JSON list of C-alpha atoms in Angstrom, two decimals:
[
{"chain": "V", "resi": 1, "resn": "MET", "atom": "CA", "xyz": [-15.04, 118.37, 24.60]},
{"chain": "V", "resi": 2, "resn": "LYS", "atom": "CA", "xyz": [-14.28, 118.36, 20.82]},
{"chain": "V", "resi": 3, "resn": "LEU", "atom": "CA", "xyz": [-11.70, 115.77, 19.32]},
{"chain": "V", "resi": 4, "resn": "VAL", "atom": "CA", "xyz": [-10.26, 116.49, 15.94]},
{"chain": "V", "resi": 5, "resn": "VAL", "atom": "CA", "xyz": [-8.19, 113.68, 14.39]},
{"chain": "V", "resi": 6, "resn": "LEU", "atom": "CA", "xyz": [-6.20, 115.02, 11.07]},
{"chain": "V", "resi": 7, "resn": "VAL", "atom": "CA", "xyz": [-4.17, 113.36, 8.90]},
{"chain": "V", "resi": 8, "resn": "PRO", "atom": "CA", "xyz": [-2.21, 115.51, 5.86]},
{"chain": "V", "resi": 9, "resn": "GLU", "atom": "CA", "xyz": [-4.75, 114.64, 3.36]},
{"chain": "V", "resi": 10, "resn": "ALA", "atom": "CA", "xyz": [-7.98, 114.45, 5.63]},
{"chain": "V", "resi": 11, "resn": "ARG", "atom": "CA", "xyz": [-9.84, 115.21, 8.67]},
{"chain": "V", "resi": 12, "resn": "LEU", "atom": "CA", "xyz": [-10.67, 111.76, 10.28]},
{"chain": "V", "resi": 13, "resn": "PHE", "atom": "CA", "xyz": [-12.73, 112.77, 12.96]},
{"chain": "V", "resi": 14, "resn": "ASP", "atom": "CA", "xyz": [-14.60, 115.84, 14.32]},
{"chain": "V", "resi": 15, "resn": "GLY", "atom": "CA", "xyz": [-16.87, 115.42, 17.31]},
{"chain": "V", "resi": 16, "resn": "ALA", "atom": "CA", "xyz": [-18.24, 115.45, 20.85]},
{"chain": "V", "resi": 17, "resn": "VAL", "atom": "CA", "xyz": [-16.20, 113.51, 23.15]},
{"chain": "V", "resi": 18, "resn": "ALA", "atom": "CA", "xyz": [-16.11, 112.79, 27.13]},
{"chain": "V", "resi": 19, "resn": "LYS", "atom": "CA", "xyz": [-12.52, 111.26, 27.12]},
{"chain": "V", "resi": 20, "resn": "VAL", "atom": "CA", "xyz": [-9.62, 110.95, 25.23]},
{"chain": "V", "resi": 21, "resn": "VAL", "atom": "CA", "xyz": [-6.59, 108.01, 26.05]},
{"chain": "V", "resi": 22, "resn": "ALA", "atom": "CA", "xyz": [-3.30, 108.21, 24.08]},
{"chain": "V", "resi": 23, "resn": "GLU", "atom": "CA", "xyz": [0.08, 107.46, 24.61]},
{"chain": "V", "resi": 24, "resn": "ALA", "atom": "CA", "xyz": [3.18, 110.10, 24.32]},
{"chain": "V", "resi": 25, "resn": "THR", "atom": "CA", "xyz": [6.57, 109.57, 24.77]},
{"chain": "V", "resi": 26, "resn": "THR", "atom": "CA", "xyz": [6.45, 109.82, 28.24]},
{"chain": "V", "resi": 27, "resn": "GLY", "atom": "CA", "xyz": [3.66, 107.17, 28.64]},
{"chain": "V", "resi": 28, "resn": "SER", "atom": "CA", "xyz": [-0.03, 106.74, 28.34]},
{"chain": "V", "resi": 29, "resn": "PHE", "atom": "CA", "xyz": [-2.33, 109.78, 29.70]},
{"chain": "V", "resi": 30, "resn": "ALA", "atom": "CA", "xyz": [-6.19, 110.15, 30.07]},
{"chain": "V", "resi": 31, "resn": "LEU", "atom": "CA", "xyz": [-7.81, 113.70, 28.96]},
{"chain": "V", "resi": 32, "resn": "LEU", "atom": "CA", "xyz": [-10.95, 114.84, 30.39]},
{"chain": "V", "resi": 33, "resn": "PRO", "atom": "CA", "xyz": [-12.81, 118.11, 29.94]},
{"chain": "V", "resi": 34, "resn": "ARG", "atom": "CA", "xyz": [-11.68, 120.18, 32.61]},
{"chain": "V", "resi": 35, "resn": "HIS", "atom": "CA", "xyz": [-7.97, 119.07, 32.51]},
{"chain": "V", "resi": 36, "resn": "ALA", "atom": "CA", "xyz": [-5.11, 121.58, 32.13]},
{"chain": "V", "resi": 37, "resn": "ASP", "atom": "CA", "xyz": [-4.12, 122.36, 28.50]},
{"chain": "V", "resi": 38, "resn": "LEU", "atom": "CA", "xyz": [-1.15, 120.25, 27.05]},
{"chain": "V", "resi": 39, "resn": "VAL", "atom": "CA", "xyz": [0.97, 119.88, 23.99]},
{"chain": "V", "resi": 40, "resn": "ALA", "atom": "CA", "xyz": [2.28, 116.26, 23.85]},
{"chain": "V", "resi": 41, "resn": "PRO", "atom": "CA", "xyz": [4.43, 114.44, 21.29]},
{"chain": "V", "resi": 42, "resn": "LEU", "atom": "CA", "xyz": [2.95, 111.22, 20.32]},
{"chain": "V", "resi": 43, "resn": "VAL", "atom": "CA", "xyz": [4.02, 107.69, 19.62]},
{"chain": "V", "resi": 44, "resn": "PRO", "atom": "CA", "xyz": [2.60, 104.87, 17.54]},
{"chain": "V", "resi": 45, "resn": "GLY", "atom": "CA", "xyz": [-0.34, 103.52, 19.02]},
{"chain": "V", "resi": 46, "resn": "VAL", "atom": "CA", "xyz": [-4.17, 103.34, 20.10]},
{"chain": "V", "resi": 47, "resn": "LEU", "atom": "CA", "xyz": [-5.78, 106.39, 20.43]},
{"chain": "V", "resi": 48, "resn": "VAL", "atom": "CA", "xyz": [-9.08, 105.43, 22.50]},
{"chain": "V", "resi": 49, "resn": "TYR", "atom": "CA", "xyz": [-11.85, 108.08, 22.90]},
{"chain": "V", "resi": 50, "resn": "GLU", "atom": "CA", "xyz": [-15.37, 107.67, 24.56]},
{"chain": "V", "resi": 51, "resn": "THR", "atom": "CA", "xyz": [-18.23, 109.81, 22.87]},
{"chain": "V", "resi": 52, "resn": "THR", "atom": "CA", "xyz": [-20.40, 111.84, 25.07]},
{"chain": "V", "resi": 53, "resn": "GLU", "atom": "CA", "xyz": [-23.28, 108.96, 24.42]},
{"chain": "V", "resi": 54, "resn": "GLY", "atom": "CA", "xyz": [-20.76, 106.56, 26.21]},
{"chain": "V", "resi": 55, "resn": "GLU", "atom": "CA", "xyz": [-19.70, 104.80, 22.55]},
{"chain": "V", "resi": 56, "resn": "THR", "atom": "CA", "xyz": [-15.78, 103.66, 22.57]},
{"chain": "V", "resi": 57, "resn": "GLY", "atom": "CA", "xyz": [-13.85, 104.47, 19.30]},
{"chain": "V", "resi": 58, "resn": "TYR", "atom": "CA", "xyz": [-10.55, 103.85, 18.38]},
{"chain": "V", "resi": 59, "resn": "PHE", "atom": "CA", "xyz": [-7.67, 105.02, 16.12]},
{"chain": "V", "resi": 60, "resn": "GLY", "atom": "CA", "xyz": [-4.32, 103.20, 15.25]},
{"chain": "V", "resi": 61, "resn": "VAL", "atom": "CA", "xyz": [-2.36, 106.17, 15.03]},
{"chain": "V", "resi": 62, "resn": "ASP", "atom": "CA", "xyz": [1.47, 106.77, 13.94]},
{"chain": "V", "resi": 63, "resn": "GLU", "atom": "CA", "xyz": [3.79, 109.64, 15.20]},
{"chain": "V", "resi": 64, "resn": "GLY", "atom": "CA", "xyz": [2.34, 112.82, 16.02]},
{"chain": "V", "resi": 65, "resn": "LEU", "atom": "CA", "xyz": [1.19, 115.55, 18.03]},
{"chain": "V", "resi": 66, "resn": "LEU", "atom": "CA", "xyz": [-1.54, 115.83, 20.47]},
{"chain": "V", "resi": 67, "resn": "VAL", "atom": "CA", "xyz": [-2.66, 119.24, 21.69]},
{"chain": "V", "resi": 68, "resn": "LYS", "atom": "CA", "xyz": [-5.38, 120.13, 24.35]},
{"chain": "V", "resi": 69, "resn": "CYS", "atom": "CA", "xyz": [-6.59, 123.86, 24.35]},
{"chain": "V", "resi": 70, "resn": "ALA", "atom": "CA", "xyz": [-9.72, 124.88, 26.28]},
{"chain": "V", "resi": 71, "resn": "ASP", "atom": "CA", "xyz": [-12.03, 122.20, 25.41]},
{"chain": "V", "resi": 72, "resn": "GLU", "atom": "CA", "xyz": [-10.98, 120.93, 21.94]},
{"chain": "V", "resi": 73, "resn": "VAL", "atom": "CA", "xyz": [-8.13, 118.28, 21.45]},
{"chain": "V", "resi": 74, "resn": "SER", "atom": "CA", "xyz": [-6.55, 118.33, 18.16]},
{"chain": "V", "resi": 75, "resn": "VAL", "atom": "CA", "xyz": [-4.38, 115.00, 17.03]},
{"chain": "V", "resi": 76, "resn": "ALA", "atom": "CA", "xyz": [-2.32, 115.42, 13.98]},
{"chain": "V", "resi": 77, "resn": "VAL", "atom": "CA", "xyz": [-0.51, 112.46, 12.73]},
{"chain": "V", "resi": 78, "resn": "ARG", "atom": "CA", "xyz": [1.00, 110.93, 9.82]},
{"chain": "V", "resi": 79, "resn": "ARG", "atom": "CA", "xyz": [-1.28, 107.99, 9.04]},
{"chain": "V", "resi": 80, "resn": "ALA", "atom": "CA", "xyz": [-4.33, 106.74, 11.24]},
{"chain": "V", "resi": 81, "resn": "VAL", "atom": "CA", "xyz": [-7.00, 104.14, 10.94]},
{"chain": "V", "resi": 82, "resn": "GLY", "atom": "CA", "xyz": [-10.23, 104.31, 12.54]},
{"chain": "V", "resi": 83, "resn": "GLY", "atom": "CA", "xyz": [-12.59, 101.87, 14.25]},
{"chain": "V", "resi": 84, "resn": "ARG", "atom": "CA", "xyz": [-15.31, 101.03, 16.76]},
{"chain": "V", "resi": 85, "resn": "ASP", "atom": "CA", "xyz": [-13.84, 97.45, 17.38]},
{"chain": "V", "resi": 86, "resn": "LEU", "atom": "CA", "xyz": [-10.38, 96.71, 18.43]},
{"chain": "V", "resi": 87, "resn": "ALA", "atom": "CA", "xyz": [-10.29, 93.18, 16.35]},
{"chain": "V", "resi": 88, "resn": "GLU", "atom": "CA", "xyz": [-11.52, 95.36, 13.41]},
{"chain": "V", "resi": 89, "resn": "LEU", "atom": "CA", "xyz": [-8.81, 98.06, 14.09]},
{"chain": "V", "resi": 90, "resn": "ARG", "atom": "CA", "xyz": [-5.91, 95.38, 14.47]},
{"chain": "V", "resi": 91, "resn": "GLN", "atom": "CA", "xyz": [-6.76, 93.79, 10.83]},
{"chain": "V", "resi": 92, "resn": "LEU", "atom": "CA", "xyz": [-7.02, 97.71, 9.17]},
{"chain": "V", "resi": 93, "resn": "VAL", "atom": "CA", "xyz": [-3.51, 98.00, 11.00]},
{"chain": "V", "resi": 94, "resn": "GLU", "atom": "CA", "xyz": [-2.09, 95.30, 9.68]},
{"chain": "V", "resi": 95, "resn": "GLU", "atom": "CA", "xyz": [-3.10, 95.65, 6.10]},
{"chain": "V", "resi": 96, "resn": "GLU", "atom": "CA", "xyz": [-2.09, 99.20, 6.30]},
{"chain": "V", "resi": 97, "resn": "TYR", "atom": "CA", "xyz": [1.15, 98.58, 7.52]},
{"chain": "V", "resi": 98, "resn": "LEU", "atom": "CA", "xyz": [1.70, 95.73, 5.04]},
{"chain": "V", "resi": 99, "resn": "ALA", "atom": "CA", "xyz": [0.87, 97.43, 2.13]},
{"chain": "V", "resi": 100, "resn": "LEU", "atom": "CA", "xyz": [3.44, 100.19, 3.33]},
{"chain": "V", "resi": 101, "resn": "ASP", "atom": "CA", "xyz": [5.84, 97.86, 3.62]},
{"chain": "V", "resi": 102, "resn": "GLU", "atom": "CA", "xyz": [5.34, 96.50, 0.25]},
{"chain": "V", "resi": 103, "resn": "GLU", "atom": "CA", "xyz": [5.69, 100.43, -1.06]},
{"chain": "V", "resi": 104, "resn": "GLU", "atom": "CA", "xyz": [8.62, 100.97, 1.11]},
{"chain": "V", "resi": 105, "resn": "ARG", "atom": "CA", "xyz": [10.57, 97.56, -0.28]},
{"chain": "V", "resi": 106, "resn": "VAL", "atom": "CA", "xyz": [9.76, 98.79, -3.95]},
{"chain": "V", "resi": 107, "resn": "ALA", "atom": "CA", "xyz": [11.20, 102.31, -3.23]},
{"chain": "V", "resi": 108, "resn": "ARG", "atom": "CA", "xyz": [14.53, 100.65, -1.83]},
{"chain": "V", "resi": 109, "resn": "SER", "atom": "CA", "xyz": [14.76, 98.42, -4.80]},
{"chain": "V", "resi": 110, "resn": "ALA", "atom": "CA", "xyz": [14.39, 101.42, -6.96]},
{"chain": "V", "resi": 111, "resn": "LEU", "atom": "CA", "xyz": [16.93, 103.41, -4.95]},
{"chain": "V", "resi": 112, "resn": "ALA", "atom": "CA", "xyz": [19.46, 100.79, -5.12]},
{"chain": "V", "resi": 113, "resn": "ARG", "atom": "CA", "xyz": [19.12, 100.36, -8.72]},
{"chain": "V", "resi": 114, "resn": "LEU", "atom": "CA", "xyz": [19.59, 104.36, -8.87]},
{"chain": "V", "resi": 115, "resn": "GLU", "atom": "CA", "xyz": [22.55, 104.13, -6.75]},
{"chain": "V", "resi": 116, "resn": "ALA", "atom": "CA", "xyz": [24.42, 101.26, -8.77]},
{"chain": "V", "resi": 117, "resn": "GLY", "atom": "CA", "xyz": [23.81, 103.31, -12.02]},
{"chain": "V", "resi": 118, "resn": "VAL", "atom": "CA", "xyz": [25.38, 106.41, -10.53]},
{"chain": "V", "resi": 119, "resn": "VAL", "atom": "CA", "xyz": [28.57, 104.16, -9.27]},
{"chain": "V", "resi": 120, "resn": "ARG", "atom": "CA", "xyz": [28.71, 102.76, -12.49]},
{"chain": "V", "resi": 121, "resn": "ARG", "atom": "CA", "xyz": [28.68, 106.02, -14.04]},
{"chain": "V", "resi": 122, "resn": "MET", "atom": "CA", "xyz": [31.51, 107.35, -11.90]},
{"chain": "V", "resi": 123, "resn": "LEU", "atom": "CA", "xyz": [33.63, 104.10, -12.50]},
{"chain": "V", "resi": 124, "resn": "GLU", "atom": "CA", "xyz": [33.11, 105.12, -16.38]},
{"chain": "V", "resi": 125, "resn": "LEU", "atom": "CA", "xyz": [34.41, 108.75, -15.91]},
{"chain": "V", "resi": 126, "resn": "ASP", "atom": "CA", "xyz": [37.11, 107.80, -14.06]},
{"chain": "V", "resi": 127, "resn": "ARG", "atom": "CA", "xyz": [38.65, 105.02, -16.63]},
{"chain": "V", "resi": 128, "resn": "PRO", "atom": "CA", "xyz": [41.29, 106.37, -18.97]},
{"chain": "V", "resi": 129, "resn": "SER", "atom": "CA", "xyz": [40.05, 106.68, -22.46]}
]
């Protein structure tokens, strides 16, 4: 079975696997090579795969979609970080989300300033001359 993990800007993984474990909105599930085709909306969590050589790999994934068609499993998510060790993956995910939180804080601050400017200009237009 082939696993492909995609984010908007890159293909993070493309290789042969024996098993994929993921978490959808309905709960966790495992896919093996001869399982039925499937489409599942993924929730943020850990995607686990086992290579054909017996090695285990992990991806911390954001929301996305998993599609199994024949012998190919495609996973498309907004963000993902991969690793071979869960402790390492946890640290990578924390760093990724801390950076994201900072970016979001800066964006919210800029939006608040923009909104305040619009309100101020509207009040100026409303004043009699």
